[in-house]
Amino acid sequence: MKMENGSSSNDVLQKDTRKSEARNNKNPNEAGTNKDIKPKSILKNKLDKKQKQIQPQVVFVENPNAVSTTSFLKNGIKLSYLLNQFVKDCGGKEALVGLTTTDVCNQFVLPITKESKLSYCDLILEKAKFNLDCRLETVVSTSTVFVSHAWQCNFLDVLDVLEHHFEKEPDVIIWFDVLCHNQHVPIVMSDELWATTFQDSIRQIGRTVLVMVHWANPIPYRRTWCIFESYCTYITEANFEIAMSATECRSFIEECKFAPTGVIKKMANIVDTEQTKAFKREDELRIHSILSNEVGVQENSQGEIGLQILLGSLYFNEGCFDKAEPLYIDCLSKSKALLGPNHANTLTSMNNLAGLYKKQGKYGAAEPLAKACLTKSGVILGAHHSDTLRYMSNLAELYKCQGKYTRAASLYKACFLKSETIFGHNHPRTLTAMNSLGQMYESQGKYDMAEPLISKCYSENKKVFGTDHPDTLVALNSLAELKKSQGRYEEAEGLYKECLSLHQKVFGLDHPQTLVSMNNLGVLYTRQRKYDKAEPLLTESLSKQEQILGPHLETLTTMNNLATLYRNKGYYDKAEPLIVDSLSRSKRNKGPDHPETLTAINNLAQLYKCQGKYDEAKPIFKHCLSKREAILGQDHPHTLTSMSNLASLYLSLDKLDEAEPLIKGCLSKSEKILGPNHPDTLIRRKHLELLNQFKI
């Protein structure tokens, strides 16, 4: 939350997630050219020839990733159940310490399912069928994610990676072989099963997640099954993701800061299909044969694209946009070449680049990409596909950042209504869309339309997920923001306090989200002029963010907010170095024309005005206004803020002739864009009243 002369701007990063409807509903290549589908056709022909050379045989495998040839990879297990109830069934985490997946299978899964001779998932279905536990009915369902992992990995490490990767999808249904496959039954691995059924199942699921426990020495890249599963993901053009734990992500990005290309090539070089091992020699020979004769890992750039996307996302989340940009551009280029311009994965790469440009303030570059994503997704995946709705929401957010509120509100509303129809009233996607629409109305000053949406979103999240769920905390913070915008500070204070307390409980005292919550409460106290309460919160938040995040966007935001506090208290000697430092960092990290840099420039001019340094403030205000008009447009709320600030300075200088056109023009646009009752509009109306008084 950044304070700027009474106006604020919220920017939400939406994690890129993928669903399986693309492959279930429509072939993504249907709208492409012959060139788009030719590589796949060639590989299919090669695979058909290879099938004739392979004779059927019985193979007993510990990790076959299959139930039968008729229901291959169909039923998966809810991740939240795996992380909680299954761990309890094994005796808690203490009982799993030091065990691999193989150990867990032998010591727990096989004994638990010994009497029934079923898979763990099928055993759950049997219990639900006989009404032994009605809660089990939703635990096992159709898989939407295929999880590929090496059984030699530490089992608790694997769970940690899955929990981190699916942080915003806790109830996702995953195919997790040790629980979903019947470990008591051998399987006939026929030609059809190897070459067709397995790949068809991967295609239908549409999303493969490779668990990477130790990125520097990744066991999955040394296991034949994991290589084969990655190959099947490639050949079927399913989405491919690499999952790491939070700790491994931090380690990975530290190593990549100085030599990202080298790290990617190091990991890619580990993939030696001739040295990978499987549990059974028969599996090993069969998989090696297919890999070496069909594409070979050298031709399979999906894995490298996946690594680049991961690294780019890490840089993105760290605020290192200049390092993320070449990776995202390269990913998009490779996806177009490998899969075609209309493939769902190509759209994902395009969406990532558009999101990066938005964060960089390069709205002109972001908008055509975001529009193309939405248009192509509507044609290829369908107007009601979950990815199409995500692209719609992202374009709405981009419009909002540009101050194109009418367009943004229209898209947000459409996204919310479609989400209700597709997912239902209480689905997480619907609640997120509801919250976004409410925030849009809040930005427009339409509080009577915003409040019922944001309030309902919070109550529904609390009902569906519970008080401590991250989505509930997001909704709670949104409600607090609304109350603050309405000037209902006492109500906002109680909500912000609750939000901070829950963040400390759920995430810990030093988690970045906790520090943001601490900053938000500090900003409210500043608004209330409770400076003695605000200062320790903002000071502690800034200190920890500097230590944990470094020169991150959130750090610069808190720095500006603390500077605003000092400015309001009249501590100009404390405010100025913070603003200058923030401006310097923003110029260095984001560039001189980035919207956040212009905010820092505006704040410096505002400080000079408060100090009575009008001659220094005036050229800075004019520069900021000129830049915002050129970059954001003449009707953007931030441009109106600059116009209002310059007009206010002219009033202070008693230059009424120069102030009048600015005040009248700013008020007219505010009434049209923000609405007659928006707080900024009311302030500008007071400026006009002052002008008229001075002219008397």
XYZ file of C-alpha atoms in Angstrom:
696
model
C 0.000 0.000 0.000
C 1.721 3.208 -1.111
C 0.613 6.607 0.110
C 0.711 9.473 -2.341
C -1.050 12.689 -1.451
C -4.266 10.972 -0.500
C -4.359 8.451 -3.320
C -3.198 4.845 -3.351
C -2.593 2.051 -5.770
C -2.875 -1.671 -5.137
C -1.233 -4.163 -7.440
C -1.968 -7.886 -7.137
C 0.286 -10.582 -8.508
C -1.734 -13.563 -9.655
C 0.052 -16.788 -9.553
C 0.089 -18.574 -12.869
C -1.778 -21.849 -12.492
C -2.939 -24.292 -15.108
C -5.930 -26.597 -15.311
C -6.687 -29.593 -17.449
C -9.771 -28.458 -19.347
C -7.685 -27.451 -22.369
C -7.001 -31.043 -23.250
C -10.345 -32.382 -22.083
C -12.478 -30.007 -24.112
C -10.558 -29.127 -27.251
C -7.332 -29.872 -29.032
C -5.270 -26.666 -28.662
C -3.816 -27.176 -32.138
C -7.197 -27.063 -33.873
C -6.847 -23.350 -34.504
C -3.200 -23.642 -35.580
C -1.525 -24.131 -38.934
C -0.155 -27.321 -40.447
C 3.274 -26.158 -39.420
C 2.124 -26.045 -35.811
C 1.198 -29.711 -35.725
C 3.829 -31.163 -38.041
C 6.491 -31.962 -35.367
C 3.923 -33.877 -33.370
C 2.829 -35.829 -36.467
C 6.409 -36.802 -37.300
C 7.008 -38.011 -33.763
C 3.742 -39.939 -33.798
C 4.770 -41.709 -37.007
C 8.119 -42.612 -35.476
C 6.400 -43.907 -32.385
C 4.032 -46.022 -34.489
C 7.025 -47.642 -36.202
C 8.682 -48.260 -32.863
C 5.543 -49.967 -31.541
C 5.892 -52.711 -34.165
C 9.384 -53.530 -32.892
C 8.360 -53.960 -29.252
C 6.853 -57.246 -28.092
C 4.389 -57.325 -25.165
C 5.754 -58.615 -21.885
C 4.770 -58.825 -18.223
C 6.671 -56.341 -16.092
C 6.387 -56.031 -12.320
C 7.065 -52.425 -11.345
C 7.121 -50.603 -8.013
C 6.274 -47.271 -9.610
C 4.113 -47.986 -12.669
C 1.870 -44.921 -12.365
C -1.151 -46.934 -13.439
C -4.239 -48.671 -12.094
C -5.286 -50.535 -15.223
C -5.300 -50.114 -18.968
C -8.915 -48.990 -18.825
C -8.712 -46.462 -15.966
C -5.154 -45.297 -16.402
C -4.202 -42.393 -14.097
C -7.882 -41.556 -13.669
C -8.483 -41.103 -9.944
C -6.264 -38.889 -7.837
C -6.209 -37.784 -4.228
C -6.892 -34.370 -2.714
C -3.572 -32.774 -1.758
C -4.832 -31.418 1.574
C -5.852 -34.961 2.553
C -2.398 -36.282 1.668
C -0.664 -33.565 3.678
C -2.860 -34.007 6.727
C -4.883 -37.219 7.071
C -2.461 -39.572 5.335
C 0.396 -38.264 7.460
C -1.757 -38.870 10.544
C -2.550 -42.398 9.326
C 1.192 -43.042 9.268
C 1.619 -41.824 12.849
C 2.448 -38.184 12.168
C 5.526 -36.538 10.694
C 7.706 -38.008 13.432
C 7.075 -41.491 12.034
C 8.091 -40.384 8.529
C 11.400 -38.728 9.365
C 14.209 -40.068 7.190
C 11.939 -42.267 5.062
C 11.878 -42.304 1.269
C 8.711 -42.857 -0.755
C 9.808 -46.465 -1.180
C 10.023 -46.807 2.612
C 6.588 -45.233 3.056
C 5.128 -47.647 0.524
C 6.627 -50.683 2.270
C 6.057 -49.605 5.875
C 2.656 -47.909 5.630
C 0.817 -48.109 2.286
C 1.152 -51.864 1.814
C 0.152 -52.724 5.426
C -2.790 -50.275 5.389
C -4.146 -51.775 2.159
C -3.052 -55.376 2.814
C -6.473 -56.740 3.767
C -8.389 -55.075 0.929
C -5.683 -55.554 -1.724
C -6.720 -52.170 -3.114
C -4.849 -48.980 -3.787
C -4.983 -46.442 -0.967
C -7.332 -44.267 -3.064
C -9.624 -47.189 -3.915
C -9.743 -48.083 -0.230
C -10.974 -44.569 0.507
C -13.676 -44.947 -2.148
C -14.784 -48.241 -0.586
C -15.097 -46.596 2.820
C -17.105 -43.751 1.321
C -19.338 -46.248 -0.523
C -20.296 -47.952 2.720
C -20.828 -44.610 4.461
C -18.102 -45.235 6.984
C -17.057 -41.621 6.596
C -19.114 -39.276 4.404
C -16.248 -36.756 4.352
C -14.275 -39.140 2.176
C -16.589 -38.684 -0.815
C -14.635 -35.668 -2.092
C -11.149 -36.923 -1.228
C -10.701 -39.097 -4.331
C -11.699 -37.671 -7.703
C -10.517 -37.226 -11.285
C -6.857 -36.197 -11.405
C -6.090 -32.674 -12.607
C -2.337 -32.831 -11.964
C 0.144 -35.630 -12.633
C 2.894 -35.529 -9.997
C 6.206 -36.970 -11.123
C 8.739 -37.672 -8.386
C 11.601 -40.035 -7.617
C 10.873 -42.652 -4.966
C 14.426 -42.295 -3.618
C 13.643 -38.782 -2.363
C 12.889 -38.080 1.271
C 9.100 -38.355 1.565
C 8.670 -35.361 3.887
C 10.756 -33.266 1.479
C 8.408 -34.271 -1.348
C 5.385 -33.222 0.735
C 7.080 -29.923 1.560
C 7.628 -29.216 -2.139
C 4.009 -30.053 -3.000
C 2.648 -27.891 -0.192
C 4.732 -24.927 -1.344
C 4.003 -25.347 -5.055
C 0.240 -25.697 -4.560
C 0.008 -23.067 -1.819
C -3.006 -21.455 -3.497
C -4.491 -24.769 -4.632
C -4.624 -26.768 -1.377
C -7.455 -29.013 -2.560
C -6.068 -29.819 -6.005
C -6.560 -33.469 -7.053
C -3.190 -35.033 -7.845
C -2.109 -38.379 -9.274
C 0.409 -39.483 -6.632
C 1.500 -42.956 -7.646
C 2.265 -44.505 -4.257
C -1.340 -43.888 -3.158
C -3.213 -43.974 -6.458
C -1.737 -47.136 -7.944
C -2.567 -50.530 -6.444
C 0.783 -51.597 -5.031
C -0.381 -55.230 -4.654
C -1.086 -55.918 -8.332
C 1.431 -56.511 -11.152
C 0.608 -54.960 -14.468
C 0.888 -56.031 -18.105
C 2.926 -53.362 -19.894
C 1.762 -53.921 -23.456
C 2.721 -51.927 -26.516
C -0.554 -50.044 -26.226
C 0.075 -49.218 -22.594
C 3.565 -47.917 -23.247
C 2.970 -46.002 -26.437
C -0.656 -44.951 -26.316
C -2.552 -45.381 -23.050
C 0.040 -43.794 -20.789
C 0.489 -40.818 -23.095
C -3.255 -40.389 -23.584
C -3.667 -40.248 -19.818
C -0.968 -37.591 -19.514
C -2.694 -35.647 -22.292
C -6.092 -35.853 -20.574
C -4.705 -34.673 -17.253
C -2.913 -31.900 -19.111
C -0.608 -30.788 -16.327
C 2.585 -32.455 -15.105
C 4.461 -31.259 -12.021
C 8.002 -32.564 -11.554
C 9.058 -32.534 -7.887
C 12.603 -31.172 -7.549
C 13.803 -31.776 -3.981
C 17.440 -30.732 -4.499
C 17.874 -28.597 -7.613
C 21.696 -28.800 -7.595
C 21.593 -32.609 -7.733
C 18.088 -33.453 -8.938
C 17.296 -37.132 -8.445
C 14.289 -36.972 -10.857
C 16.670 -36.215 -13.721
C 18.520 -39.449 -12.898
C 15.409 -41.647 -12.699
C 14.165 -43.276 -15.873
C 10.497 -43.042 -14.943
C 10.730 -39.293 -14.318
C 12.508 -38.767 -17.638
C 9.882 -40.888 -19.386
C 7.035 -38.976 -17.709
C 8.622 -35.685 -18.792
C 8.939 -37.100 -22.301
C 5.249 -38.068 -22.344
C 4.392 -34.554 -21.193
C 6.402 -33.198 -24.107
C 4.985 -35.525 -26.763
C 1.389 -34.869 -25.655
C 2.003 -31.102 -25.342
C 0.707 -31.035 -21.776
C 1.744 -28.268 -19.392
C 5.036 -28.879 -17.580
C 5.968 -27.346 -14.220
C 8.937 -27.780 -11.900
C 8.185 -27.621 -8.182
C 10.644 -26.720 -5.422
C 10.332 -26.013 -1.719
C 10.547 -22.432 -0.443
C 14.075 -23.076 0.847
C 15.240 -24.573 -2.450
C 13.701 -21.648 -4.346
C 15.748 -19.195 -2.285
C 18.909 -21.255 -2.801
C 18.206 -21.566 -6.518
C 17.752 -17.840 -7.060
C 20.880 -17.011 -5.060
C 22.920 -19.286 -7.316
C 21.286 -17.827 -10.398
C 21.890 -14.177 -9.553
C 25.307 -14.174 -11.168
C 25.123 -16.951 -13.770
C 21.520 -17.926 -14.597
C 22.342 -19.449 -17.977
C 25.082 -21.577 -16.483
C 22.798 -22.960 -13.808
C 20.116 -23.882 -16.338
C 22.625 -25.638 -18.580
C 24.125 -27.404 -15.572
C 20.725 -28.808 -14.663
C 19.931 -29.676 -18.279
C 23.248 -31.503 -18.629
C 22.353 -33.741 -15.688
C 19.645 -35.248 -17.882
C 21.517 -38.188 -19.376
C 18.974 -40.730 -20.534
C 21.642 -43.378 -20.940
C 22.580 -43.175 -17.254
C 19.114 -42.996 -15.710
C 17.863 -45.918 -13.633
C 14.466 -47.529 -13.050
C 13.338 -50.038 -10.458
C 13.163 -52.851 -13.009
C 15.621 -53.500 -15.827
C 12.750 -54.253 -18.227
C 11.275 -50.790 -17.629
C 14.661 -49.219 -18.011
C 15.400 -50.802 -21.387
C 11.931 -50.057 -22.743
C 12.009 -46.395 -21.711
C 15.581 -45.841 -22.910
C 14.592 -47.321 -26.250
C 11.671 -44.937 -26.707
C 13.601 -41.882 -25.531
C 16.671 -42.495 -27.666
C 14.765 -43.432 -30.832
C 12.046 -40.795 -30.696
C 13.164 -37.366 -29.595
C 16.036 -37.583 -27.180
C 16.319 -35.076 -24.373
C 18.430 -32.809 -26.579
C 15.384 -32.102 -28.760
C 13.039 -31.778 -25.796
C 13.288 -28.133 -24.856
C 10.189 -28.275 -22.682
C 12.371 -29.070 -19.675
C 14.652 -26.130 -20.362
C 11.650 -23.866 -20.929
C 10.279 -25.058 -17.597
C 13.524 -24.151 -15.846
C 13.603 -20.735 -17.504
C 9.996 -20.052 -16.508
C 10.809 -21.069 -12.942
C 13.868 -18.832 -12.789
C 11.983 -15.977 -14.426
C 9.166 -16.347 -11.895
C 11.641 -16.289 -9.024
C 13.225 -13.105 -10.368
C 9.746 -11.661 -10.921
C 8.713 -12.329 -7.327
C 12.006 -10.863 -6.091
C 11.339 -7.685 -8.067
C 14.361 -8.330 -10.354
C 12.378 -7.484 -13.473
C 15.404 -6.727 -15.654
C 16.662 -10.297 -15.083
C 13.234 -11.861 -15.575
C 12.530 -10.070 -18.869
C 15.067 -11.821 -21.173
C 14.063 -15.199 -19.734
C 10.350 -14.570 -20.345
C 11.020 -13.271 -23.869
C 13.114 -16.348 -24.659
C 10.449 -18.673 -23.219
C 7.782 -17.122 -25.428
C 9.991 -17.396 -28.495
C 10.814 -21.054 -27.798
C 7.192 -21.932 -27.049
C 6.069 -20.427 -30.352
C 8.730 -22.379 -32.229
C 8.145 -25.657 -30.391
C 4.381 -25.681 -29.904
C 3.043 -23.005 -32.240
C 1.619 -19.518 -31.569
C -1.828 -20.791 -30.582
C -0.873 -23.485 -28.085
C -2.097 -23.138 -24.502
C 1.474 -23.217 -23.149
C 2.481 -20.447 -25.555
C -0.377 -18.359 -24.195
C 0.945 -18.971 -20.688
C 4.370 -17.642 -21.726
C 2.696 -14.664 -23.391
C 0.674 -13.987 -20.249
C 3.825 -14.131 -18.104
C 5.560 -11.557 -20.297
C 2.501 -9.290 -20.269
C 2.423 -9.486 -16.465
C 6.102 -8.580 -16.298
C 5.630 -5.579 -18.583
C 2.734 -4.450 -16.396
C 4.932 -4.617 -13.302
C 7.610 -2.639 -15.140
C 5.058 0.012 -16.023
C 5.459 -0.763 -19.738
C 1.731 -0.680 -20.301
C 2.051 -0.065 -24.041
C 3.995 -3.309 -24.407
C 1.795 -5.248 -21.992
C -1.634 -4.408 -23.426
C -1.344 -6.036 -26.893
C 0.032 -9.215 -25.305
C -2.733 -9.340 -22.699
C -5.390 -8.714 -25.346
C -3.946 -11.421 -27.602
C -3.932 -13.880 -24.701
C -7.599 -13.303 -23.990
C -8.670 -13.376 -27.645
C -6.723 -16.529 -28.533
C -7.735 -18.332 -25.369
C -11.385 -17.600 -26.096
C -11.028 -19.157 -29.560
C -8.754 -22.081 -28.658
C -9.899 -23.032 -25.169
C -13.376 -21.511 -25.141
C -14.954 -18.432 -23.586
C -15.724 -20.252 -20.343
C -12.388 -22.010 -19.874
C -10.638 -21.274 -16.591
C -7.522 -19.985 -18.387
C -9.655 -17.611 -20.455
C -11.141 -16.208 -17.258
C -7.652 -15.792 -15.806
C -6.508 -13.854 -18.866
C -9.666 -11.756 -18.660
C -8.895 -10.896 -15.037
C -5.291 -10.038 -15.909
C -6.368 -7.688 -18.706
C -8.836 -6.062 -16.322
C -6.020 -5.521 -13.836
C -3.875 -3.972 -16.564
C -6.689 -1.585 -17.491
C -7.053 -0.698 -13.819
C -3.343 0.114 -13.558
C -3.725 2.440 -16.547
C -6.712 4.156 -14.981
C -9.061 2.774 -17.639
C -11.635 2.066 -14.976
C -14.697 1.650 -17.195
C -13.037 -1.067 -19.289
C -11.556 -2.711 -16.212
C -14.855 -2.801 -14.328
C -16.631 -4.336 -17.321
C -14.090 -7.174 -17.549
C -13.996 -7.753 -13.789
C -17.786 -8.015 -13.738
C -17.846 -10.456 -16.668
C -15.155 -12.553 -15.002
C -17.102 -12.688 -11.749
C -20.398 -13.641 -13.397
C -18.774 -16.358 -15.522
C -16.905 -17.723 -12.513
C -20.193 -18.007 -10.623
C -21.714 -19.948 -13.513
C -18.732 -22.237 -14.092
C -17.350 -22.843 -10.616
C -20.255 -22.038 -8.302
C -20.859 -19.343 -5.694
C -18.342 -20.498 -3.100
C -15.474 -21.640 -5.300
C -12.091 -19.957 -4.608
C -11.934 -18.618 -8.177
C -15.385 -17.057 -7.800
C -14.509 -15.486 -4.454
C -11.286 -14.058 -5.890
C -13.219 -12.565 -8.820
C -15.778 -11.148 -6.393
C -13.039 -9.503 -4.345
C -11.387 -8.039 -7.454
C -14.665 -6.506 -8.635
C -15.248 -5.049 -5.180
C -11.773 -3.503 -5.153
C -12.415 -2.056 -8.605
C -15.564 -0.343 -7.373
C -13.616 0.926 -4.366
C -10.993 2.478 -6.657
C -13.828 4.252 -8.473
C -15.187 5.538 -5.186
C -18.367 3.462 -5.646
C -18.377 2.307 -2.047
C -22.054 1.349 -2.006
C -21.317 -1.181 -4.768
C -17.973 -2.291 -3.343
C -19.007 -2.978 0.246
C -21.535 -5.809 -0.276
C -19.106 -7.645 -2.565
C -16.049 -7.327 -0.333
C -18.015 -8.070 2.845
C -19.615 -11.152 1.289
C -16.264 -12.316 -0.037
C -14.771 -12.171 3.451
C -17.681 -13.962 5.115
C -17.789 -16.681 2.427
C -14.035 -17.256 2.618
C -14.282 -17.562 6.377
C -17.146 -20.029 6.024
C -15.497 -22.139 3.305
C -11.831 -22.055 4.342
C -11.805 -20.921 7.951
C -10.411 -17.837 9.665
C -6.740 -18.717 9.223
C -6.718 -19.504 5.497
C -4.542 -17.231 3.284
C -7.504 -16.399 1.010
C -9.524 -15.354 4.049
C -6.701 -13.060 5.146
C -6.615 -11.444 1.690
C -10.365 -10.812 1.902
C -10.008 -9.452 5.447
C -7.320 -7.017 4.315
C -9.535 -5.897 1.409
C -12.363 -5.163 3.825
C -10.002 -3.154 6.026
C -8.818 -1.192 2.978
C -12.408 -0.394 2.056
C -13.217 0.879 5.540
C -10.110 3.074 5.428
C -11.093 4.476 2.021
C -14.542 5.280 3.417
C -12.970 7.134 6.328
C -14.354 4.607 8.832
C -11.027 4.444 10.617
C -12.133 2.782 13.849
C -13.668 -0.145 11.963
C -10.616 -0.339 9.719
C -8.289 -0.343 12.718
C -9.980 -3.365 14.274
C -9.806 -5.263 10.988
C -6.166 -4.372 10.360
C -5.226 -5.458 13.883
C -6.999 -8.776 13.406
C -5.309 -9.212 10.036
C -1.854 -8.586 11.499
C -2.481 -10.933 14.411
C -3.609 -13.740 12.090
C -0.670 -13.207 9.744
C 1.716 -13.480 12.682
C -0.007 -16.674 13.772
C -0.249 -18.298 10.336
C 2.954 -17.131 8.634
C 5.218 -16.086 11.485
C 6.577 -12.736 12.680
C 9.063 -12.201 9.857
C 7.120 -13.470 6.845
C 6.859 -10.913 3.984
C 3.039 -11.013 4.119
C 3.143 -10.317 7.860
C 5.383 -7.312 7.226
C 2.963 -6.003 4.577
C 0.136 -6.337 7.103
C 2.238 -4.463 9.658
C 2.873 -1.723 7.095
C -0.852 -1.428 6.323
C -1.721 -0.858 9.980
C 1.062 1.719 10.191
C -0.379 3.567 7.180
C -3.805 3.665 8.831
C -2.340 5.073 12.045
C -0.615 7.743 9.929
C -3.976 8.646 8.390
C -5.431 8.895 11.904
C -2.473 11.039 13.007
C -1.622 8.395 15.609
C 2.036 8.838 14.827
C 3.340 7.273 18.040
C 1.607 4.015 17.067
C 2.476 4.230 13.386
C 6.207 4.882 13.684
C 7.299 1.662 15.467
C 5.244 -0.454 13.053
C 6.666 1.167 9.930
C 10.197 1.235 11.338
C 10.125 -2.461 12.267
C 8.528 -3.418 8.968
C 11.143 -1.513 6.964
C 14.038 -2.919 8.991
C 12.910 -6.525 8.486
C 12.075 -6.019 4.813
C 15.546 -4.576 4.204
C 17.034 -7.633 5.877
C 14.779 -10.299 4.336
C 13.721 -8.903 0.946
C 16.409 -6.364 0.140
C 15.498 -3.673 -2.453
C 12.112 -5.233 -3.171
C 9.000 -3.314 -4.220
C 7.457 -3.845 -0.775
C 10.603 -2.451 0.867
C 10.426 0.723 -1.219
C 6.711 1.039 -0.453
C 7.315 0.907 3.309
C 10.225 3.339 2.939
C 7.910 5.845 1.241
C 5.238 5.336 3.883
C 7.708 5.969 6.712
C 8.912 9.086 4.890
C 5.297 10.278 4.636
C 4.923 9.795 8.390
C 8.038 11.876 9.086
C 6.866 14.548 6.645
C 3.474 14.781 8.343
C 5.168 15.101 11.740
C 7.402 17.854 10.395
C 10.545 15.725 10.685
C 11.785 16.794 7.281
C 15.413 15.913 8.006
C 14.331 12.277 8.548
C 11.903 12.185 5.636
C 14.218 13.549 2.948
C 16.961 10.854 3.012
C 14.311 8.123 2.887
C 12.569 9.665 -0.113
C 15.854 10.341 -1.913
C 17.045 6.778 -1.224
C 13.721 5.335 -2.386
C 13.832 7.442 -5.553
C 17.415 6.427 -6.281
C 16.647 2.709 -5.851
C 13.496 2.953 -7.925
C 15.341 4.659 -10.783
C 18.070 2.036 -10.644
C 15.792 -1.009 -10.396
C 12.775 0.055 -12.450
C 13.948 2.930 -14.589
C 13.278 6.691 -14.511
C 9.830 6.468 -16.117
C 8.315 3.621 -14.105
C 5.059 4.584 -12.321
C 6.612 3.725 -8.937
C 9.574 5.994 -9.714
C 7.185 8.797 -10.600
C 5.427 8.242 -7.264
C 8.746 8.728 -5.464
C 9.405 11.871 -7.543
C 5.977 13.207 -6.587
C 6.666 12.523 -2.909
C 9.967 14.421 -3.084
C 8.209 17.423 -4.609
C 5.534 17.200 -1.929
C 8.242 17.260 0.756
C 9.832 20.372 -0.740
C 6.421 22.056 -0.820
C 5.871 21.275 2.869
C 9.315 22.733 3.616
C 8.387 25.904 1.760
C 10.980 25.185 -0.949
C 8.589 26.194 -3.706
C 11.265 26.919 -6.294
C 12.603 23.379 -5.901
C 9.167 21.759 -5.774
C 7.735 23.448 -8.870
C 9.982 21.929 -11.597
C 9.662 18.481 -10.002
C 5.853 18.688 -9.923
C 5.832 19.839 -13.560
C 8.237 17.079 -14.590
C 6.117 14.451 -12.822
C 2.916 15.722 -14.454
C 4.507 15.754 -17.903
C 5.844 12.203 -17.510
C 2.552 10.849 -16.218
C 0.610 12.437 -19.058
C 2.978 10.818 -21.550
C 3.227 7.395 -19.898
C -0.088 6.886 -18.101
C -2.316 9.190 -20.116
C -4.082 12.442 -19.290
C -7.019 10.727 -17.572
C -5.109 8.375 -15.265
C -5.790 8.923 -11.525
C -2.056 9.423 -10.862
C -1.935 12.072 -13.587
C -4.851 13.825 -11.911
C -2.960 13.648 -8.603
C 0.020 15.404 -10.206
C -2.282 18.007 -11.747
C -3.903 18.615 -8.360
C -0.547 18.877 -6.581
C 0.792 21.421 -9.066
C -2.433 23.421 -8.780
C -2.115 23.385 -4.980
C 1.451 24.701 -5.275
C 0.263 27.551 -7.509
C -2.360 28.428 -4.891
C 0.377 28.568 -2.262
C 2.366 30.885 -4.558
C -0.781 32.994 -5.141
C -0.513 32.313 -8.884
C -4.262 32.046 -9.391
C -4.226 32.362 -13.181
C -1.962 29.318 -13.464
C -3.855 27.382 -10.806
C -7.365 27.919 -12.208
C -7.220 25.825 -15.432
C -5.497 22.999 -13.563
C -8.055 22.987 -10.749
C -11.074 23.145 -13.044
C -9.699 20.576 -15.488
C -8.699 18.220 -12.691
C -12.087 18.493 -10.977
C -13.982 17.908 -14.213
C -11.979 14.764 -14.990
C -12.224 13.506 -11.417
C -16.005 13.781 -11.441
C -16.135 11.916 -14.742
C -13.539 9.206 -14.025
C -13.675 8.720 -10.258
C -17.200 9.912 -9.581
C -18.591 12.968 -7.742
C -18.251 11.419 -4.279
C -14.751 10.000 -4.527
C -12.427 11.360 -1.786
C -10.010 12.796 -4.365
C -12.901 14.534 -6.138
C -14.016 16.090 -2.847
C -10.488 17.409 -2.196
C -10.361 18.969 -5.655
C -13.754 20.570 -5.130
C -12.325 22.230 -2.023
C -9.425 23.505 -4.135
C -11.957 25.203 -6.427
C -13.688 26.748 -3.411
C -10.332 28.089 -2.181
C -9.572 29.484 -5.624
C -12.897 31.325 -5.720
C -12.291 32.720 -2.232
C -8.822 33.980 -3.191
C -10.246 35.673 -6.294
C -12.733 37.719 -4.280
